[in-house]
Tab-separated table of C-alpha atoms in Angstrom:
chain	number	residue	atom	x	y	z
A	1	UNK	CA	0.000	0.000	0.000
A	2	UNK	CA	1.653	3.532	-0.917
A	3	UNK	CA	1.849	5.557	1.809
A	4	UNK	CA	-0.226	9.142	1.211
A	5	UNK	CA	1.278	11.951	0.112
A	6	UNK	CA	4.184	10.006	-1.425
A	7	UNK	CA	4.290	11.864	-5.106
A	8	UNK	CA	8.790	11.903	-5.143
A	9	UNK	CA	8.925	9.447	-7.519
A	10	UNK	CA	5.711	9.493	-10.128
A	11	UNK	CA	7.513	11.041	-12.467
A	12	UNK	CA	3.524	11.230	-14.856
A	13	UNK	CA	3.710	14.731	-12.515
A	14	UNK	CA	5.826	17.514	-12.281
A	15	UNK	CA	6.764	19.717	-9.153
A	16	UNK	CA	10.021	21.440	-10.013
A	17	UNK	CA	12.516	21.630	-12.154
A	18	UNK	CA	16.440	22.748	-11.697
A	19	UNK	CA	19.203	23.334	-14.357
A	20	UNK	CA	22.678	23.791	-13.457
A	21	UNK	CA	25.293	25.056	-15.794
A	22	UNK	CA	28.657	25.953	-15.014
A	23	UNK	CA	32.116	24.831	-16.663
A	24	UNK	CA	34.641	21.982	-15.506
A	25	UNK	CA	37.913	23.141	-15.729
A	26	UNK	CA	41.199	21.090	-15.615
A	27	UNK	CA	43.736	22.399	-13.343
A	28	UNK	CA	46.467	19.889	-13.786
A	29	UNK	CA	45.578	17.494	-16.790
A	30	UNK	CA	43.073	15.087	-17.147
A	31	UNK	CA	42.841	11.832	-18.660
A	32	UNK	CA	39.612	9.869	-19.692
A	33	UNK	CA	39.901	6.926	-21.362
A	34	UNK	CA	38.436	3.447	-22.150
A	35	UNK	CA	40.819	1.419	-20.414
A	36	UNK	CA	41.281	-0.928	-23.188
A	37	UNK	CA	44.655	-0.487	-24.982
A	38	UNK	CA	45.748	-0.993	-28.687
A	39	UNK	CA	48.704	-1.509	-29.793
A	40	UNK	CA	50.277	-0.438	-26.405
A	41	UNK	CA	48.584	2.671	-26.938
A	42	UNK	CA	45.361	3.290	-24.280
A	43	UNK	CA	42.299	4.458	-25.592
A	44	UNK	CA	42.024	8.371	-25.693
A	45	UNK	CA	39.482	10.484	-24.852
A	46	UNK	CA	35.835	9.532	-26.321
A	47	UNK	CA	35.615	11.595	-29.868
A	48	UNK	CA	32.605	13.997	-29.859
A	49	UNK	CA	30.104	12.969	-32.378
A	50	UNK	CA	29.873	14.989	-35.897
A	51	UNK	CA	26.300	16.251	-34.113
A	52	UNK	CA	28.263	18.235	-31.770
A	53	UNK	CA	30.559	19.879	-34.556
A	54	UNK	CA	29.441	22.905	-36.494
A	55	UNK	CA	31.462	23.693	-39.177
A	56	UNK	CA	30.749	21.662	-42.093
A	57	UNK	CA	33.067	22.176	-44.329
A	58	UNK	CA	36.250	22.070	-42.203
A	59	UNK	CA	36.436	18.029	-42.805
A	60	UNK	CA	39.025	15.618	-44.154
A	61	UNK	CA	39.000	13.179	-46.647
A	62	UNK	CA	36.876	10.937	-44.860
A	63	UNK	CA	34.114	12.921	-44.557
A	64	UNK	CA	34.530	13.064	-40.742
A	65	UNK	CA	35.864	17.060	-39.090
A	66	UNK	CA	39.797	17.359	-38.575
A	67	UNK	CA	41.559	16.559	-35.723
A	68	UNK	CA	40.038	15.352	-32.215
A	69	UNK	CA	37.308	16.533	-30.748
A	70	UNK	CA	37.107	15.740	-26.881
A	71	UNK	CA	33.839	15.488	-24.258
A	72	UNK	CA	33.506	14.055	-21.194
A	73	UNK	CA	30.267	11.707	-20.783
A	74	UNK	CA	27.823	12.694	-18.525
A	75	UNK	CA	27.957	9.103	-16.810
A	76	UNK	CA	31.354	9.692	-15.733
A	77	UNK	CA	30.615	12.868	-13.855
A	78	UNK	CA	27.241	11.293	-12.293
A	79	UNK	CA	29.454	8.829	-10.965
A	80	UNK	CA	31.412	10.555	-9.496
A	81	UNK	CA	28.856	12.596	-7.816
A	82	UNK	CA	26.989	9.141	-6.844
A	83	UNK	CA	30.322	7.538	-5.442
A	84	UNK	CA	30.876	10.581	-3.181
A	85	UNK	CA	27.484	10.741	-1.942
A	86	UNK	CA	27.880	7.115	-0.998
A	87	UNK	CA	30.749	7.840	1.059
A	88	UNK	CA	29.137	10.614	3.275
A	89	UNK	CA	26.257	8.460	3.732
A	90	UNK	CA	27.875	5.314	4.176
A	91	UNK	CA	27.002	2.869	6.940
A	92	UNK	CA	30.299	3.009	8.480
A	93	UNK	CA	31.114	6.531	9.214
A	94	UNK	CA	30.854	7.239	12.700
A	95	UNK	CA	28.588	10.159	12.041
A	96	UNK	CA	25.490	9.976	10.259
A	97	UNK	CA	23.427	12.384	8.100
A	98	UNK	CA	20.109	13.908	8.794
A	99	UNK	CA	17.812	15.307	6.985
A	100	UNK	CA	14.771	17.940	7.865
A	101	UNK	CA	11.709	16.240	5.332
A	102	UNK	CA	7.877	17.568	6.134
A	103	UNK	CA	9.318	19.023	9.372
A	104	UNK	CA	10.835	15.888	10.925
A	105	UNK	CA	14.398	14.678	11.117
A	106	UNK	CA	15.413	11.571	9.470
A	107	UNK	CA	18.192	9.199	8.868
A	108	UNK	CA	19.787	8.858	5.461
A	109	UNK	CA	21.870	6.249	3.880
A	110	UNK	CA	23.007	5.294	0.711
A	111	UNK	CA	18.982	4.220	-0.013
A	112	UNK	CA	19.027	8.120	-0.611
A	113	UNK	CA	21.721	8.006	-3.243
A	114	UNK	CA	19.397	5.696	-5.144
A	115	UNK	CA	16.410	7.593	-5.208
A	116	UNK	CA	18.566	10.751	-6.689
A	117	UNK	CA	20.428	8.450	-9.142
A	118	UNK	CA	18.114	5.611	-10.076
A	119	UNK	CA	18.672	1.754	-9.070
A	120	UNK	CA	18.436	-1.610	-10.512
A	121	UNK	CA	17.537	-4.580	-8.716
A	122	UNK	CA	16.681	-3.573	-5.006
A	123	UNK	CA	15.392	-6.930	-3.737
A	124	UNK	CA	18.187	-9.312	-5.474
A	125	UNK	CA	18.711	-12.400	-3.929
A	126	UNK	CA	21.683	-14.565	-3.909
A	127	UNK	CA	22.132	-18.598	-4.245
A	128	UNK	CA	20.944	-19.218	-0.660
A	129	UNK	CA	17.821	-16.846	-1.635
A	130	UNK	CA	18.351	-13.970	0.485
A	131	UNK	CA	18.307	-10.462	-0.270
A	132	UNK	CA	21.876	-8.882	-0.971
A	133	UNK	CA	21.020	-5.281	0.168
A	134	UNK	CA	21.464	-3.928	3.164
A	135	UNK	CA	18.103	-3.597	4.677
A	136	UNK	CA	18.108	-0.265	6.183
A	137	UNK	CA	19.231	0.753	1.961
A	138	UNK	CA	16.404	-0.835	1.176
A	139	UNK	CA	14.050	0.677	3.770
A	140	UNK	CA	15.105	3.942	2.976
A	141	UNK	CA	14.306	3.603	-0.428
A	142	UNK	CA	10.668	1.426	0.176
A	143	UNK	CA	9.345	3.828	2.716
A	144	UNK	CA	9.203	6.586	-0.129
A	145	UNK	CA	6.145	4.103	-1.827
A	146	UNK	CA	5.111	1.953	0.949
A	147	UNK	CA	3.734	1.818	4.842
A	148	UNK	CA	6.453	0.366	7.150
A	149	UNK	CA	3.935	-2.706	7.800
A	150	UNK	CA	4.157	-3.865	4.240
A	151	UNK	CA	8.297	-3.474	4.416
A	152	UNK	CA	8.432	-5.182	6.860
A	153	UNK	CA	6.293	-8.243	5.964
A	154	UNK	CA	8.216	-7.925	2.323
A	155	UNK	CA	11.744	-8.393	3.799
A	156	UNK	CA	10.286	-10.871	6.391
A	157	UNK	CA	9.354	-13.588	3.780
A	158	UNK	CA	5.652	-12.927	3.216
A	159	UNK	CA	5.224	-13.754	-0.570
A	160	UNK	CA	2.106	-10.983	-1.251
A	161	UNK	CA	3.963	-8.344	0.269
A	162	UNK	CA	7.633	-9.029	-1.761
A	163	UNK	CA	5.625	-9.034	-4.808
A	164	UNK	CA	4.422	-5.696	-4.142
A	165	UNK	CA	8.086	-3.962	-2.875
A	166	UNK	CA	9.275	-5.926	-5.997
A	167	UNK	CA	7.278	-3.178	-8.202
A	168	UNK	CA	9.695	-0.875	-6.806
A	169	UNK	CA	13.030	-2.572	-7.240
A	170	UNK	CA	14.259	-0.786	-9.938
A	171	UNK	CA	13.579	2.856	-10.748
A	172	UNK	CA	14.461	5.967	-12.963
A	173	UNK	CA	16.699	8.792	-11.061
A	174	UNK	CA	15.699	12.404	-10.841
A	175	UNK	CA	19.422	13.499	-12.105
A	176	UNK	CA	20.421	14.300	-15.797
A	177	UNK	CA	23.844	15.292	-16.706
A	178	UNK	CA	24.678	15.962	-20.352
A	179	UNK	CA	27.549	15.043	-22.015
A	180	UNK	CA	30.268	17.801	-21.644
A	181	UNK	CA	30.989	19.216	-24.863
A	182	UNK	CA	34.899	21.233	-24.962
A	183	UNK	CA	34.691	24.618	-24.646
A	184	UNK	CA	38.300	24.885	-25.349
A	185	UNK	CA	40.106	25.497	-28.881
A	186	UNK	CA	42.276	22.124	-28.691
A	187	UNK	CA	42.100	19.921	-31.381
A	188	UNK	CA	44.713	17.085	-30.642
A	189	UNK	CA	45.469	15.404	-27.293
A	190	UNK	CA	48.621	14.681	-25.382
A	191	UNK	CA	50.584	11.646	-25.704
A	192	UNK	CA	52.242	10.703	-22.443
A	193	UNK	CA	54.699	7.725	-21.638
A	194	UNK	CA	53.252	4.887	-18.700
A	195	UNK	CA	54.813	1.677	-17.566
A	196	UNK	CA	53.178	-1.518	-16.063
A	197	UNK	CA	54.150	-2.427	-12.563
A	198	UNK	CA	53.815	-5.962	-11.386
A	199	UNK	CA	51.884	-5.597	-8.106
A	200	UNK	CA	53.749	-8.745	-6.400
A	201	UNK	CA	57.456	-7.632	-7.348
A	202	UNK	CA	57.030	-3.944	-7.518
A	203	UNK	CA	59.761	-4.472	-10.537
A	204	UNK	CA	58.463	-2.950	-14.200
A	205	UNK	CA	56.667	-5.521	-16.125
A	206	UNK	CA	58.353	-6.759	-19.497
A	207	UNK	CA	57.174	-5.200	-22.496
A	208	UNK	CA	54.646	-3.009	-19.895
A	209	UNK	CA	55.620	0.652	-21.411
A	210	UNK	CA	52.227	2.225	-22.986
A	211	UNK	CA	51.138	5.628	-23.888
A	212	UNK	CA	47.952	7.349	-22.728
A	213	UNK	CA	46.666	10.843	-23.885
A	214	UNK	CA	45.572	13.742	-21.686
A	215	UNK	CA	44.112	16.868	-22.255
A	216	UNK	CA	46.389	20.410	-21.115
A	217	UNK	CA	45.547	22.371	-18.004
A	218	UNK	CA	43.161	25.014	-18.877
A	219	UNK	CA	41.231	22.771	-20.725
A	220	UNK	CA	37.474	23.651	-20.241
A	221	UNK	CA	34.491	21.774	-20.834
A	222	UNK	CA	30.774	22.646	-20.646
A	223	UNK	CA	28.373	21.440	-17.454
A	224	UNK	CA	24.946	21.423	-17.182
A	225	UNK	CA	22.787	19.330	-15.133
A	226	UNK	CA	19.319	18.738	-14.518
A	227	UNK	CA	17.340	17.747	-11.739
A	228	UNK	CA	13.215	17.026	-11.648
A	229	UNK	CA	11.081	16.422	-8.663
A	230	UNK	CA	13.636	16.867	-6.236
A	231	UNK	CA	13.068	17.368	-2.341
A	232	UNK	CA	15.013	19.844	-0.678
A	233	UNK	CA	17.215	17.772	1.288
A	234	UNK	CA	17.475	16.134	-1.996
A	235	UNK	CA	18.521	19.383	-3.411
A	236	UNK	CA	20.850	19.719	-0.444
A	237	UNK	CA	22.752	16.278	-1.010
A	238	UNK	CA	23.211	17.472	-4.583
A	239	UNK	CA	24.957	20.611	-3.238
A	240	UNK	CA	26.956	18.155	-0.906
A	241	UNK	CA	27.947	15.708	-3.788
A	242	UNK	CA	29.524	19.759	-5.527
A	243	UNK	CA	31.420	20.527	-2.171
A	244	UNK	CA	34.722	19.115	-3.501
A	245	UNK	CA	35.126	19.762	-7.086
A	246	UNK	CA	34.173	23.229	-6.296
A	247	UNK	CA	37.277	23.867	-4.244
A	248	UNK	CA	39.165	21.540	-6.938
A	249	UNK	CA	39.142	17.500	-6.898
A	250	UNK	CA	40.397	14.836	-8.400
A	251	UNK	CA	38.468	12.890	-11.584
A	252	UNK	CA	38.887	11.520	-14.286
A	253	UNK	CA	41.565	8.344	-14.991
A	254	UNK	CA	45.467	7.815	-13.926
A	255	UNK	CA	44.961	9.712	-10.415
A	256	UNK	CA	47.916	8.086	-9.074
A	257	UNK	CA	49.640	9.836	-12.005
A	258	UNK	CA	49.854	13.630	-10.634
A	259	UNK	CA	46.879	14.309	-13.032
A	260	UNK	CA	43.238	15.003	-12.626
A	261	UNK	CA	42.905	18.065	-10.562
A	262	UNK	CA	39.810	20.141	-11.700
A	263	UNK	CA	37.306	22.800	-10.543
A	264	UNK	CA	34.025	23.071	-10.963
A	265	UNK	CA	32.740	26.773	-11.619
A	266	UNK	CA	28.944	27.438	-11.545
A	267	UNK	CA	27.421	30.591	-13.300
A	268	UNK	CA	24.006	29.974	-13.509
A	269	UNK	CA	20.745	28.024	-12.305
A	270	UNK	CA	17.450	27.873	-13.979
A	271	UNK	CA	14.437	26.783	-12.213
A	272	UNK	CA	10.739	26.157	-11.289
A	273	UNK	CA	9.734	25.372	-7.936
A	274	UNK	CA	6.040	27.082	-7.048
A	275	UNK	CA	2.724	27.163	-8.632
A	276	UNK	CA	3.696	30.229	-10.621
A	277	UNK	CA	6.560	28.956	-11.603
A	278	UNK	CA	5.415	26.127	-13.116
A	279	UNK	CA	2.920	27.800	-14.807
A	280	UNK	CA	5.069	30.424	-16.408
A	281	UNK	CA	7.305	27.292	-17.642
A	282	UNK	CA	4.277	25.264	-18.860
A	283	UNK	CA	2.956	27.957	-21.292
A	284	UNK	CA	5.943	30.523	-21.512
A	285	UNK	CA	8.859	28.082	-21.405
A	286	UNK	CA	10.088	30.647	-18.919
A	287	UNK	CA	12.407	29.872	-15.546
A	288	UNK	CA	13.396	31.472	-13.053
A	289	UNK	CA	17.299	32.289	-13.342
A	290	UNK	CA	19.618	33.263	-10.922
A	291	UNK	CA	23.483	34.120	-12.281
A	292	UNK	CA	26.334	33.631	-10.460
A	293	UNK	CA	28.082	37.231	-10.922
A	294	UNK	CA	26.388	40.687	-11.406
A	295	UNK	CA	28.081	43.696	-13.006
A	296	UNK	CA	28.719	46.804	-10.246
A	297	UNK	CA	28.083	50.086	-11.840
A	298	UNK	CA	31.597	50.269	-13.576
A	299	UNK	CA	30.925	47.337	-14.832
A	300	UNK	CA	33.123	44.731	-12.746
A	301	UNK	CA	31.770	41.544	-12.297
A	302	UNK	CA	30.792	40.783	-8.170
A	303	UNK	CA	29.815	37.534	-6.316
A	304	UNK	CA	25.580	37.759	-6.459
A	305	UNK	CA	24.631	36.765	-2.887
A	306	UNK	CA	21.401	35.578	-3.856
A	307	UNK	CA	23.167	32.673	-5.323
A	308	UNK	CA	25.577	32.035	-3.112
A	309	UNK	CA	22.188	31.898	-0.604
A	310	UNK	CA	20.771	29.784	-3.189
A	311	UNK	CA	23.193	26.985	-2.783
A	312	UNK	CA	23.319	27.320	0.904
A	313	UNK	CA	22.871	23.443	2.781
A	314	UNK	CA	19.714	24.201	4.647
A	315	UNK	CA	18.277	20.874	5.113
A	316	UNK	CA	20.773	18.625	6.006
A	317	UNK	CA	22.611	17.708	9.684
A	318	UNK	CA	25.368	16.044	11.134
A	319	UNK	CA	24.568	13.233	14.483
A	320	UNK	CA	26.727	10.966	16.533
């Protein structure tokens, strides 16, 4: 039985709407490959589709455009946002997260990760048929469809009830992230040298010299991201998942390389949250937007406070 006033994840409705956009930009160098290698060579950056190239005519004799044209997919930057909202909710921390939802406090887990990000098989069993999941992942993620009485009969064996939390074990996220395009004028990589260690001897591996490819510092790339039907502690743990690459973190491939380093800058958000809002976006296509920098009367950018406000954590606590 769904529990009333549970609408966070019918996505046939719409109650808000955010878009992020910003730019990633590499402060070391940055490496994001396929991990498969050819030739002793490993697999450069993914090529940006002809779709995402504008001048025609500038091609070679293939037909496709000269030189390389780089992008980060979007999947690797959810990831990484995923995996580091898994670690600040993670089981084993000795503090936990709380959140403020309809007034009360609750616990969050990873569950919480998976109702941002989507999941896949919830209630999978292994040989000895029982469920792999932790079950307080699991009841953090049920309790958003069902009443605590039918979780409970669900994970305690009663066949009607699984069937029903079995509905729920796999589900769409509320997160898009697009693909992010170059915004830089670079149109050929960097080849760098790499050797194989052999993890038991510590000695270089024979024949274990390869090349990988990296893109300069400097190198910029577009963000944008888009969130639907999000909570505000939802919101918040989005804003968490930003903390580090705004300051500068590592991502990408070949950490343990000295490479990686980037910084997140945001510039704008675009949004619908209220009645009004919606309704202005319905039949205007119109949102909200708040901008990251203002111009002063001489005409120097300043920090907007409104959006620094905006991405204030409001909604979210630490506990023992």
């Amino acid at each position: 039985m769904k529990k009333r006033g549970i609408i966070n994840m019918d996505f046939s409705i719409f109650n808000n709407k955010y878009i992020i956009k910003g730019k990633l930009v590499v402060l070391t160098a940055l490496h994001i490959g396929s991990g498969v290698e050819e030739n002793g060579h490993d697999a450069p950056f993914i090529t940006i589709e002809k779709k995402y190239y504008k001048d025609e005519q500038n091609k070679n004799e293939n037909g496709n455009p000269n030189g390389e044209y780089f992008y980060i997919p979007g999947s690797s930057f959810r990831g990484y946002l995923s995996t580091k909202l898994e670690r600040f909710l993670a089981k084993d921390n000795n503090y936990k997260f709380k959140a403020n939802k309809n007034g009360k406090l609750i616990d969050l887990n990873e569950g919480d990760v998976k109702l941002i990000f989507g999941y896949t098989n919830l209630l999978r069993k292994n040989k000895e048929k029982k469920i792999v999941e932790n079950e307080d992942v699991i009841r953090n993620v049920l309790k958003e469809f069902l009443d605590t009485d039918t979780i409970d009969r669900a994970l305690n064996g009663d066949d009607k009830a699984f069937d029903e939390a079995k509905k729920y074990s796999s589900m769409s996220g509320r997160i898009h992230i697009s693909d992010m395009k170059i915004l830089s004028k670079i149109d050929k990589s960097i080849k760098r040298d790499g050797i194989k260690i052999d993890r038991n001897t510590g000695a270089t591996e024979k024949g274990g010299k390869f090349d990988y490819d990296i893109l300069p510092p400097g190198t910029e790339f577009e963000f944008i991201i888009e969130l639907d039907n999000v909570e505000d502690y939802q919101f918040d743990l989005i804003k968490l998942s930003l903390i580090d690459i705004l300051e500068g973190d590592l991502f990408g491939g070949k950490l343990s390389r000295g490479i990686g380093k980037c910084q997140l800058i945001l510039k704008e958000i675009n949004y619908v949250k209220d009645k009004k809002d919606i309704e202005n976006y319905i039949f205007k296509k119109d949102m909200k937007k708040i901008f990251s920098q203002l111009e002063d009367k001489k005409g120097n950018s300043i920090d907007n406070q409104e959006f620094k406000d905006f991405f204030e954590i409001k909604n979210l606590k630490l506990d023992n």
